[in-house]
Short mmCIF file of C-alpha atoms and ligand atoms in Angstrom, two decimals:
data_model
loop_
_atom_site.label_atom_id
_atom_site.label_comp_id
_atom_site.label_asym_id
_atom_site.label_seq_id
_atom_site.Cartn_x
_atom_site.Cartn_y
_atom_site.Cartn_z
CA UNK Y 878 136.83 90.81 112.25
CA UNK Y 879 134.15 89.32 110.02
CA UNK Y 880 130.94 88.51 111.89
CA UNK Y 881 128.64 85.71 110.76
CA UNK Y 882 126.18 88.31 109.58
CA UNK Y 883 128.65 89.91 107.19
CA UNK Y 884 130.43 86.73 106.13
CA UNK Y 885 128.65 86.45 102.80
CA UNK Y 886 129.03 90.14 101.90
CA UNK Y 887 132.78 89.78 102.43
CA UNK Y 888 133.12 86.43 100.69
CA UNK Y 889 134.86 85.64 97.39
CA UNK Y 890 131.49 84.32 96.17
CA UNK Y 891 129.94 87.77 96.53
CA UNK Y 892 132.92 89.45 94.86
CA UNK Y 893 132.62 86.99 91.98
CA UNK Y 894 128.92 87.78 91.63
CA UNK Y 895 129.62 91.54 91.56
CA UNK Y 896 132.31 91.02 88.95
CA UNK Y 897 129.66 89.78 86.50
CA UNK Y 898 127.73 93.08 86.62
CA UNK Y 899 128.51 95.74 84.02
CA UNK Y 900 129.89 99.09 85.15
CA UNK Y 901 126.77 100.74 83.68
CA UNK Y 902 124.43 98.67 85.86
CA UNK Y 903 121.82 100.97 87.42
CA UNK Y 904 121.81 101.43 91.21
CA UNK Y 905 119.20 103.32 93.15
CA UNK Y 906 117.18 103.88 96.27
CA UNK Y 907 113.40 104.12 96.41
CA UNK Y 908 110.69 105.83 98.47
CA UNK Y 909 107.03 106.75 98.13
CA UNK Y 910 105.21 110.01 98.77
CA UNK Y 911 102.89 109.13 101.65
CA UNK Y 912 105.58 107.15 103.44
CA UNK Y 913 108.05 110.04 103.70
CA UNK Y 914 106.62 113.44 102.74
CA UNK Y 915 104.39 114.42 105.68
CA UNK Y 916 103.00 117.96 105.18
CA UNK Y 917 99.58 116.51 104.52
CA UNK Y 918 97.83 119.86 104.88
CA UNK Y 919 100.43 122.02 103.18
CA UNK Y 920 100.13 124.07 100.01
CA UNK Y 921 96.68 122.93 98.97
CA UNK Y 922 97.21 119.16 99.17
CA UNK Y 923 93.91 117.24 99.20
CA UNK Y 924 93.09 114.21 101.33
CA UNK Y 925 93.97 110.72 100.21
CA UNK Y 926 92.49 107.37 101.15
CA UNK Y 927 95.48 106.81 103.42
CA UNK Y 928 94.76 109.99 105.42
CA UNK Y 929 91.28 108.63 106.00
CA UNK Y 930 92.30 105.02 106.65
CA UNK Y 931 94.90 105.98 109.25
CA UNK Y 932 92.15 107.55 111.34
CA UNK Y 933 90.17 104.33 111.47
CA UNK Y 934 90.64 102.81 114.95
CA UNK Y 935 92.88 99.75 114.81
CA UNK Y 936 93.82 100.17 111.15
CA UNK Y 937 97.47 101.00 111.87
CA UNK Y 938 99.17 98.86 114.53
CA UNK Y 939 100.79 101.75 116.40
CA UNK Y 940 97.97 104.20 115.70
CA UNK Y 941 100.28 106.37 113.62
CA UNK Y 942 99.80 108.10 110.28
CA UNK Y 943 101.75 109.93 107.57
CA UNK Y 944 100.97 113.45 108.81
CA UNK Y 945 104.63 114.19 109.48
CA UNK Y 946 106.40 110.97 108.43
CA UNK Y 947 110.00 111.96 107.58
CA UNK Y 948 108.96 115.54 106.78
CA UNK Y 949 110.65 115.09 103.42
CA UNK Y 950 108.41 117.78 101.91
CA UNK Y 951 110.25 120.40 103.97
CA UNK Y 952 113.68 118.74 103.88
CA UNK Y 953 113.88 117.70 100.26
CA UNK Y 954 117.12 119.48 99.23
CA UNK Y 955 118.96 118.02 102.23
CA UNK Y 956 117.54 114.58 101.44
CA UNK Y 957 118.84 114.85 97.87
CA UNK Y 958 122.29 115.47 99.36
CA UNK Y 959 121.88 112.31 101.44
CA UNK Y 960 120.95 110.38 98.29
CA UNK Y 961 123.97 111.77 96.46
CA UNK Y 962 126.16 110.63 99.35
CA UNK Y 963 125.09 107.04 98.69
CA UNK Y 964 126.66 107.10 95.24
CA UNK Y 965 123.50 105.86 93.51
CA UNK Y 966 122.67 106.97 89.98
CA UNK Y 967 118.88 106.80 90.35
CA UNK Y 968 116.26 107.95 92.85
CA UNK Y 969 112.83 106.34 92.56
CA UNK Y 970 110.07 108.41 94.18
CA UNK Y 971 106.32 108.70 93.78
CA UNK Y 972 104.05 111.63 93.09
CA UNK Y 973 101.30 112.33 95.60
CA UNK Y 974 98.15 112.49 93.48
CA UNK Y 975 96.23 114.64 96.03
CA UNK Y 976 99.15 117.08 96.20
CA UNK Y 977 99.02 117.59 92.44
CA UNK Y 978 95.27 117.28 91.90
CA UNK Y 979 93.62 117.68 95.31
CA UNK Y 980 90.25 116.18 94.38
CA UNK Y 981 91.55 113.79 91.73
CA UNK Y 982 90.06 115.77 88.87
CA UNK Y 983 90.39 119.20 87.35
CA UNK Y 984 93.41 121.48 87.06
CA UNK Y 985 96.76 120.94 88.74
CA UNK Y 986 97.62 122.52 92.05
CA UNK Y 987 100.67 124.63 91.08
CA UNK Y 988 102.32 124.31 94.49
CA UNK Y 989 102.03 120.53 94.41
CA UNK Y 990 103.52 120.18 90.94
CA UNK Y 991 106.14 122.75 91.87
CA UNK Y 992 107.47 120.51 94.64
CA UNK Y 993 108.20 117.66 92.21
CA UNK Y 994 109.57 120.10 89.65
CA UNK Y 995 112.13 121.28 92.23
CA UNK Y 996 112.88 117.72 93.30
CA UNK Y 997 113.69 116.74 89.70
CA UNK Y 998 115.93 119.76 89.29
CA UNK Y 999 117.76 119.05 92.56
CA UNK Y 1000 118.32 115.45 91.51
CA UNK Y 1001 119.61 116.35 88.07
CA UNK Y 1002 121.93 118.97 89.54
CA UNK Y 1003 123.32 116.23 91.82
CA UNK Y 1004 123.84 113.89 88.85
CA UNK Y 1005 121.00 111.54 89.85
CA UNK Y 1006 118.36 110.27 87.43
CA UNK Y 1007 114.80 110.89 88.63
CA UNK Y 1008 112.64 107.73 88.32
CA UNK Y 1009 109.01 108.76 88.62
CA UNK Y 1010 106.29 106.49 89.97
CA UNK Y 1011 102.92 108.08 89.32
CA UNK Y 1012 100.84 106.07 91.77
CA UNK Y 1013 102.00 104.57 95.04
CA UNK Y 1014 98.60 104.02 96.69
CA UNK Y 1015 97.46 107.53 97.68
CA UNK Y 1016 94.18 107.84 95.78
CA UNK Y 1017 92.44 111.20 96.35
CA UNK Y 1018 89.64 110.58 98.84
CA UNK Y 1019 87.11 112.30 96.60
CA UNK Y 1020 87.68 109.67 93.92
CA UNK Y 1021 87.23 106.90 96.46
CA UNK Y 1022 83.95 108.54 97.47
CA UNK Y 1023 82.89 108.25 93.82
CA UNK Y 1024 83.63 104.51 93.79
CA UNK Y 1025 87.43 104.29 93.90
CA UNK Y 1026 89.34 101.85 91.70
CA UNK Y 1027 86.36 99.48 91.29
CA UNK Y 1028 84.76 102.33 89.29
CA UNK Y 1029 85.89 102.45 85.66
CA UNK Y 1030 86.03 106.23 85.63
CA UNK Y 1031 88.99 106.20 88.03
CA UNK Y 1032 91.18 104.76 85.24
CA UNK Y 1033 90.42 107.81 83.08
CA UNK Y 1034 91.03 110.18 85.98
CA UNK Y 1035 94.41 108.50 86.50
CA UNK Y 1036 95.38 109.03 82.87
CA UNK Y 1037 94.47 112.72 83.20
CA UNK Y 1038 96.59 113.01 86.33
CA UNK Y 1039 99.48 111.28 84.55
CA UNK Y 1040 99.32 113.86 81.79
CA UNK Y 1041 99.39 116.76 84.25
CA UNK Y 1042 102.57 115.33 85.75
CA UNK Y 1043 104.14 114.37 82.43
CA UNK Y 1044 103.46 117.78 80.97
CA UNK Y 1045 105.59 119.28 83.74
CA UNK Y 1046 108.31 116.64 84.29
CA UNK Y 1047 108.44 114.76 80.99
CA UNK Y 1048 111.16 117.04 79.60
CA UNK Y 1049 113.56 115.92 82.36
CA UNK Y 1050 112.47 112.51 83.71
CA UNK Y 1051 114.04 109.67 81.73
CA UNK Y 1052 111.80 107.00 83.30
CA UNK Y 1053 108.13 107.17 84.18
CA UNK Y 1054 106.35 104.19 85.71
CA UNK Y 1055 102.64 104.24 86.27
CA UNK Y 1056 101.64 102.03 89.20
CA UNK Y 1057 103.43 100.58 92.17
CA UNK Y 1058 102.19 97.10 93.07
CA UNK Y 1059 98.59 97.12 91.79
CA UNK Y 1060 98.08 93.68 93.44
CA UNK Y 1061 98.53 95.31 96.85
CA UNK Y 1062 96.00 98.04 96.09
CA UNK Y 1063 93.41 95.63 94.70
CA UNK Y 1064 93.89 92.75 97.12
CA UNK Y 1065 94.82 94.39 100.44
CA UNK Y 1066 92.79 97.53 99.82
CA UNK Y 1067 89.57 96.15 98.35
CA UNK Y 1068 89.45 92.45 99.35
CA UNK Y 1069 91.24 92.05 102.65
CA UNK Y 1070 90.64 95.54 104.03
CA UNK Y 1071 94.14 95.66 105.53
CA UNK Y 1072 95.12 98.71 103.46
CA UNK Y 1073 93.24 101.83 102.43
CA UNK Y 1074 90.42 102.15 101.66
CA UNK Y 1075 89.72 99.11 103.82
CA UNK Y 1076 87.05 97.44 101.69
CA UNK Y 1077 86.40 93.68 101.65
CA UNK Y 1078 84.70 92.55 98.48
CA UNK Y 1079 86.09 90.13 95.89
CA UNK Y 1080 84.27 91.64 92.93
CA UNK Y 1081 85.46 95.13 93.94
CA UNK Y 1082 88.98 93.82 94.26
CA UNK Y 1083 88.96 92.22 90.81
CA UNK Y 1084 87.37 95.30 89.23
CA UNK Y 1085 89.97 97.48 90.97
CA UNK Y 1086 92.79 95.37 89.54
CA UNK Y 1087 91.39 95.65 86.01
CA UNK Y 1088 90.87 99.39 86.25
CA UNK Y 1089 94.36 99.92 87.65
CA UNK Y 1090 95.71 98.14 84.57
CA UNK Y 1091 93.41 100.10 82.30
CA UNK Y 1092 94.58 103.36 83.89
CA UNK Y 1093 98.17 102.24 83.36
CA UNK Y 1094 97.58 101.54 79.66
CA UNK Y 1095 95.65 104.76 79.06
CA UNK Y 1096 98.35 106.77 80.81
CA UNK Y 1097 101.25 105.19 78.91
CA UNK Y 1098 99.51 105.67 75.56
CA UNK Y 1099 98.73 109.31 76.32
CA UNK Y 1100 102.19 110.18 77.66
CA UNK Y 1101 104.03 108.38 74.89
CA UNK Y 1102 102.00 110.20 72.24
CA UNK Y 1103 103.22 113.59 73.47
CA UNK Y 1104 106.78 112.71 74.56
CA UNK Y 1105 109.26 114.98 72.84
CA UNK Y 1106 112.35 113.05 73.98
CA UNK Y 1107 113.06 109.38 74.71
CA UNK Y 1108 111.33 108.29 77.89
CA UNK Y 1109 111.13 104.72 79.22
CA UNK Y 1110 107.60 103.87 80.31
CA UNK Y 1111 106.88 100.99 82.64
CA UNK Y 1112 105.01 99.63 85.61
CA UNK Y 1113 106.14 98.04 88.86
CA UNK Y 1114 104.66 94.79 90.16
CA UNK Y 1115 105.31 93.02 93.46
CA UNK Y 1116 106.18 89.43 92.72
CA UNK Y 1117 106.64 86.29 94.71
CA UNK Y 1118 107.39 82.69 93.82
CA UNK Y 1119 104.48 80.30 94.38
CA UNK Y 1120 105.94 76.90 95.22
CA UNK Y 1121 103.87 73.76 95.89
CA UNK Y 1122 104.14 72.63 99.51
CA UNK Y 1123 104.72 69.06 98.29
CA UNK Y 1124 104.94 67.02 95.12
CA UNK Y 1125 101.25 66.06 95.46
CA UNK Y 1126 99.14 66.96 92.43
CA UNK Y 1127 96.70 68.95 94.58
CA UNK Y 1128 99.54 71.14 95.91
CA UNK Y 1129 100.85 71.69 92.39
CA UNK Y 1130 97.40 72.89 91.33
CA UNK Y 1131 97.21 75.16 94.38
CA UNK Y 1132 100.55 76.80 93.63
CA UNK Y 1133 99.56 77.33 90.00
CA UNK Y 1134 96.32 79.05 91.04
CA UNK Y 1135 98.13 81.22 93.58
CA UNK Y 1136 100.53 82.22 90.83
CA UNK Y 1137 97.54 83.01 88.60
CA UNK Y 1138 95.90 85.25 91.20
CA UNK Y 1139 99.15 86.95 92.19
CA UNK Y 1140 101.34 87.23 89.13
CA UNK Y 1141 99.70 86.07 85.87
CA UNK Y 1142 96.54 88.12 86.50
CA UNK Y 1143 98.77 91.19 85.98
CA UNK Y 1144 101.57 90.00 83.73
CA UNK Y 1145 99.40 88.18 81.19
CA UNK Y 1146 97.20 91.15 80.26
CA UNK Y 1147 100.19 93.49 80.31
CA UNK Y 1148 102.37 91.32 78.11
CA UNK Y 1149 100.06 88.92 76.26
CA UNK Y 1150 96.89 91.05 76.12
CA UNK Y 1151 94.72 88.38 77.77
CA UNK Y 1152 93.71 87.22 81.24
CA UNK Y 1153 94.64 83.65 82.23
CA UNK Y 1154 91.74 81.24 81.66
CA UNK Y 1155 92.30 79.34 84.92
CA UNK Y 1156 91.93 82.63 86.82
CA UNK Y 1157 88.74 83.51 84.93
CA UNK Y 1158 87.35 80.04 85.74
CA UNK Y 1159 88.32 80.30 89.40
CA UNK Y 1160 86.62 83.68 89.79
CA UNK Y 1161 83.51 82.39 88.04
CA UNK Y 1162 83.04 79.90 90.90
CA UNK Y 1163 82.29 82.94 93.08
CA UNK Y 1164 80.24 84.67 90.40
CA UNK Y 1165 83.00 87.24 89.90
CA UNK Y 1166 83.94 88.62 86.49
CA UNK Y 1167 86.79 90.76 85.25
CA UNK Y 1168 84.98 93.81 83.80
CA UNK Y 1169 86.75 93.85 80.42
CA UNK Y 1170 85.18 96.12 77.82
CA UNK Y 1171 85.85 97.08 74.21
CA UNK Y 1172 89.56 97.32 73.47
CA UNK Y 1173 90.68 97.35 77.14
CA UNK Y 1174 93.15 94.54 76.62
CA UNK Y 1175 94.79 96.27 73.66
CA UNK Y 1176 95.19 99.38 75.81
CA UNK Y 1177 96.56 97.41 78.76
CA UNK Y 1178 99.09 95.56 76.59
CA UNK Y 1179 100.53 98.79 75.19
CA UNK Y 1180 104.24 97.87 74.91
CA UNK Y 1181 106.35 98.45 78.00
CA UNK Y 1182 109.91 99.73 77.84
CA UNK Y 1183 110.68 98.10 81.17
CA UNK Y 1184 109.19 96.15 84.02
CA UNK Y 1185 109.84 97.13 87.62
CA UNK Y 1186 109.96 94.13 89.93
CA UNK Y 1187 109.63 94.41 93.71
CA UNK Y 1188 110.79 91.30 95.54
CA UNK Y 1189 110.77 90.56 99.25
CA UNK Y 1190 110.06 86.83 99.77
CA UNK Y 1191 108.73 83.65 98.17
CA UNK Y 1192 105.62 81.72 99.15
CA UNK Y 1193 104.52 78.09 99.48
CA UNK Y 1194 100.99 76.87 98.80
CA UNK Y 1195 98.99 73.81 99.74
CA UNK Y 1196 95.83 72.46 98.18
CA UNK Y 1197 94.96 70.79 101.48
CA UNK Y 1198 92.84 72.44 104.12
CA UNK Y 1199 94.00 73.00 107.72
CA UNK Y 1200 93.05 69.40 108.58
CA UNK Y 1201 95.21 68.04 105.78
CA UNK Y 1202 92.25 67.09 103.61
CA UNK Y 1203 92.79 67.55 99.89
CA UNK Y 1204 90.29 69.90 98.26
CA UNK Y 1205 87.94 68.06 95.91
CA UNK Y 1206 84.79 70.07 95.16
CA UNK Y 1207 86.54 73.40 94.53
CA UNK Y 1208 90.19 74.40 94.40
CA UNK Y 1209 91.90 75.61 97.57
CA UNK Y 1210 95.19 77.44 97.72
CA UNK Y 1211 96.35 77.98 101.23
CA UNK Y 1212 99.62 79.70 101.99
CA UNK Y 1213 101.78 77.59 104.29
CA UNK Y 1214 105.14 78.27 105.96
CA UNK Y 1215 108.29 77.38 104.02
CA UNK Y 1216 109.38 73.81 104.72
CA UNK Y 1217 112.76 74.92 106.08
CA UNK Y 1218 113.24 76.99 109.18
CA UNK Y 1219 114.35 80.13 107.35
CA UNK Y 1220 115.56 83.34 109.00
CA UNK Y 1221 112.95 86.09 108.91
CA UNK Y 1222 112.93 89.87 108.85
CA UNK Y 1223 111.14 92.04 111.44
CA UNK Y 1224 108.05 91.84 109.18
CA UNK Y 1225 108.10 88.05 109.70
CA UNK Y 1226 108.98 87.56 106.03
CA UNK Y 1227 111.23 84.56 105.29
CA UNK Y 1228 114.56 85.46 103.72
CA UNK Y 1229 114.67 83.67 100.36
CA UNK Y 1230 117.17 85.22 97.94
CA UNK Y 1231 116.96 82.29 95.53
CA UNK Y 1232 113.36 83.26 94.85
CA UNK Y 1233 114.58 86.43 93.18
CA UNK Y 1234 116.68 84.46 90.70
CA UNK Y 1235 113.76 82.09 90.07
CA UNK Y 1236 111.46 85.00 89.32
CA UNK Y 1237 113.88 86.79 87.04
CA UNK Y 1238 114.42 83.66 84.98
CA UNK Y 1239 110.71 82.99 84.89
CA UNK Y 1240 110.00 86.52 83.57
CA UNK Y 1241 112.65 86.00 80.90
CA UNK Y 1242 111.03 82.71 79.90
CA UNK Y 1243 107.31 83.55 80.06
CA UNK Y 1244 107.39 87.26 79.21
CA UNK Y 1245 110.39 87.59 76.92
CA UNK Y 1246 111.80 90.82 75.59
CA UNK Y 1247 111.12 92.81 78.75
CA UNK Y 1248 114.06 94.52 80.47
CA UNK Y 1249 113.63 94.29 84.24
CA UNK Y 1250 114.79 96.61 87.00
CA UNK Y 1251 114.51 95.51 90.64
CA UNK Y 1252 112.63 98.60 91.80
CA UNK Y 1253 112.43 97.44 95.42
CA UNK Y 1254 114.29 94.93 97.55
CA UNK Y 1255 115.20 95.21 101.19
CA UNK Y 1256 114.35 94.18 104.69
CA UNK Y 1257 112.77 95.62 107.79
CA UNK Y 1258 115.04 94.93 110.79
CA UNK Y 1259 115.07 96.04 114.46
CA UNK Y 1260 117.95 98.49 113.79
CA UNK Y 1261 118.87 99.76 117.27
CA UNK Y 1262 120.77 103.05 116.94
CA UNK Y 1263 123.79 103.96 119.11
CA UNK Y 1264 124.15 107.29 120.94
CA UNK Y 1265 125.14 108.96 117.67
CA UNK Y 1266 122.19 107.54 115.79
CA UNK Y 1267 124.40 105.06 113.92
CA UNK Y 1268 123.01 101.59 113.16
CA UNK Y 1269 125.24 98.54 112.58
CA UNK Y 1270 122.68 96.77 110.41
CA UNK Y 1271 124.70 93.74 109.40
CA UNK Y 1272 121.52 91.76 108.88
CA UNK Y 1273 120.46 94.22 106.14
CA UNK Y 1274 123.91 94.09 104.53
CA UNK Y 1275 123.67 90.30 104.45
CA UNK Y 1276 120.13 90.46 103.06
CA UNK Y 1277 121.11 92.82 100.25
CA UNK Y 1278 124.34 91.01 99.39
CA UNK Y 1279 122.52 87.70 99.04
CA UNK Y 1280 119.80 89.22 96.85
CA UNK Y 1281 122.28 91.08 94.67
CA UNK Y 1282 124.21 87.82 94.19
CA UNK Y 1283 120.99 85.97 93.28
CA UNK Y 1284 120.15 88.71 90.78
CA UNK Y 1285 123.65 88.53 89.25
CA UNK Y 1286 123.31 84.76 88.97
CA UNK Y 1287 119.99 85.08 87.10
CA UNK Y 1288 121.56 87.70 84.85
CA UNK Y 1289 124.38 85.31 84.00
CA UNK Y 1290 121.78 82.71 83.13
CA UNK Y 1291 119.97 84.98 80.68
CA UNK Y 1292 117.67 87.29 82.65
CA UNK Y 1293 117.68 90.82 81.24
CA UNK Y 1294 118.02 92.71 84.52
CA UNK Y 1295 119.31 96.25 84.31
CA UNK Y 1296 119.26 97.68 87.81
CA UNK Y 1297 118.75 97.22 91.55
CA UNK Y 1298 117.07 99.74 93.86
CA UNK Y 1299 117.15 99.36 97.63
CA UNK Y 1300 113.94 99.80 99.58
CA UNK Y 1301 114.26 102.20 101.16
CA UNK Y 1302 116.25 105.41 101.31
CA UNK Y 1303 114.87 106.32 104.75
CA UNK Y 1304 113.11 104.59 107.61
CA UNK Y 1305 109.50 105.52 106.99
CA UNK Y 1306 105.78 104.90 107.51
CA UNK Y 1307 105.31 101.20 106.75
CA UNK Y 1308 101.55 101.43 106.05
CA UNK Y 1309 99.42 99.30 108.41
CA UNK Y 1310 102.59 98.31 110.31
CA UNK Y 1311 103.21 101.95 111.28
CA UNK Y 1312 106.72 103.14 112.12
CA UNK Y 1313 108.01 100.01 113.90
CA UNK Y 1314 109.61 98.16 111.01
CA UNK Y 1315 112.60 100.12 109.74
CA UNK Y 1316 113.52 99.56 106.09
CA UNK Y 1317 115.87 102.50 105.53
CA UNK Y 1318 119.51 102.56 104.57
CA UNK Y 1319 119.39 105.84 106.46
CA UNK Y 1320 118.16 105.93 110.05
CA UNK Y 1321 115.50 108.50 110.94
CA UNK Y 1322 115.09 109.64 114.52
CA UNK Y 1323 111.35 110.26 114.65
CA UNK Y 1324 111.74 112.76 117.51
CA UNK Y 1325 114.30 115.02 115.88
CA UNK Y 1326 113.89 113.79 112.25
CA UNK Y 1327 117.67 113.64 112.04
CA UNK Y 1328 119.00 111.34 109.29
CA UNK Y 1329 122.07 109.15 109.86
CA UNK Y 1330 123.29 106.70 107.19
CA UNK Y 1331 123.47 103.15 108.56
CA UNK Y 1332 126.25 100.61 107.97
CA UNK Y 1333 124.21 99.30 105.01
CA UNK Y 1334 124.29 102.73 103.36
CA UNK Y 1335 128.09 102.82 103.57
CA UNK Y 1336 128.32 99.25 102.34
CA UNK Y 1337 125.92 99.93 99.43
CA UNK Y 1338 128.00 102.95 98.39
CA UNK Y 1339 131.19 100.85 98.41
CA UNK Y 1340 129.51 98.00 96.55
CA UNK Y 1341 128.32 100.33 93.82
CA UNK Y 1342 131.75 101.84 93.43
CA UNK Y 1343 133.39 98.39 93.26
CA UNK Y 1344 131.11 97.51 90.33
CA UNK Y 1345 131.62 100.84 88.61
CA UNK Y 1346 135.39 100.64 88.91
CA UNK Y 1347 135.43 97.02 87.74
CA UNK Y 1348 136.47 94.09 89.86
CA UNK Y 1349 139.53 92.23 88.60
CA UNK Y 1350 138.74 88.69 87.50
CA UNK Y 1351 139.89 85.99 89.92
CA UNK Y 1352 143.35 84.61 89.01
O1 IFM A 633 106.97 99.86 102.13
C1 IFM A 633 106.52 99.03 101.11
C2 IFM A 633 106.38 99.80 99.83
O2 IFM A 633 105.52 100.88 99.96
C3 IFM A 633 105.85 98.91 98.73
N1 IFM A 633 106.58 97.69 98.63
C4 IFM A 633 106.86 96.96 99.84
C5 IFM A 633 107.46 97.88 100.89
C6 IFM A 633 107.75 97.09 102.17
O3 IFM A 633 106.59 96.55 102.69
#
């Protein structure tokens, strides 16, 4: 019998949405190195900022760290078999910088590169395309000690690291993306202190964001210049809708500024080769400048072959302070709860699938000519496992079905979206939230490290095969 939670996934509306997707649509699952690999002291790996941050009292809610995580480093071939069992065509993973280049500079650590070399071979042998992310937040600690991302030199070190990886994997990896979610690194890591390295300075945060983009551009230029076969180069951004809390002019201004600080501050330099003027003006109020030099913007706007988009939820903004007073002397943008009482995931994030369609259409309109792949979408849910480790995660199935339908709708309306990757393959280390939120399609028992595909994994496999086989049009 159909439960409320699965009603949409089993509805004619969802089938109709799937029927609009081409059989060659790309389907994948995603992970990142620090969240799953463990083996932090193995085979010459150096320390990263996350190893350090996790040891800071109170930094991680459950006091955990990525020392063991899912132990993927030692279980990689079996994990590739799990991925193959999902029927996906793509696996998106990240390279641990301190595993490949322990101090962030100098020659490669052969054992570190060797791990990713074997991973790529295992994937290809299983008929799965490797999708490489070069940087998913694990900066070598030695580079942080030299200034981290606020220091310009880190961008050049990143480009060197990218070349070490590309030199080894570029003959077999069809897609290489540079950064995952630079906003999170710059904002949560250097302004809010909620992520590694735990710094809290606006100028550092803005400098970090610029140098992340510069590193991206330098890396793409360098890799593209030596590529001997077609490789798609891109970058992944986390994106959210910024909706005014009301029709009031002050709320409209607030939402526009939030959008500037969250989305346009990355997309404009990447696609238009310039920073948004309203963002520059806003930062100037705090005496903060974006440290643009020479031909930085030309480097940053090096053409992209694709844009990775990570979507989890939309946001609402008010230009009124907590007392309801409209800001007058300087702009305020305060995030407020959505007006409707929306269902939320275990992270407390409101479930807003329509926001994904809005974003995809907005990218098509404001940044045309850029193919998009949803490189992450998913939900953290309580996920109680039965005695066999099986999880009936109908809430995740519903979440994914609604987002896939929203994506298909945007595609029908002109968005150039080419693929959808679920976050995440496995339950894993959810950064400052530790191991409590579970995002995996595959359950991990953290005592035994046993993997058991959840209901959502089986459903995802069936959904992919329905699209591949073609769904008959409704009579
Ligand atoms: O787990 C993270 C991932 O590392 C980056 N994007 C968001 C996910 C869920 O918070």
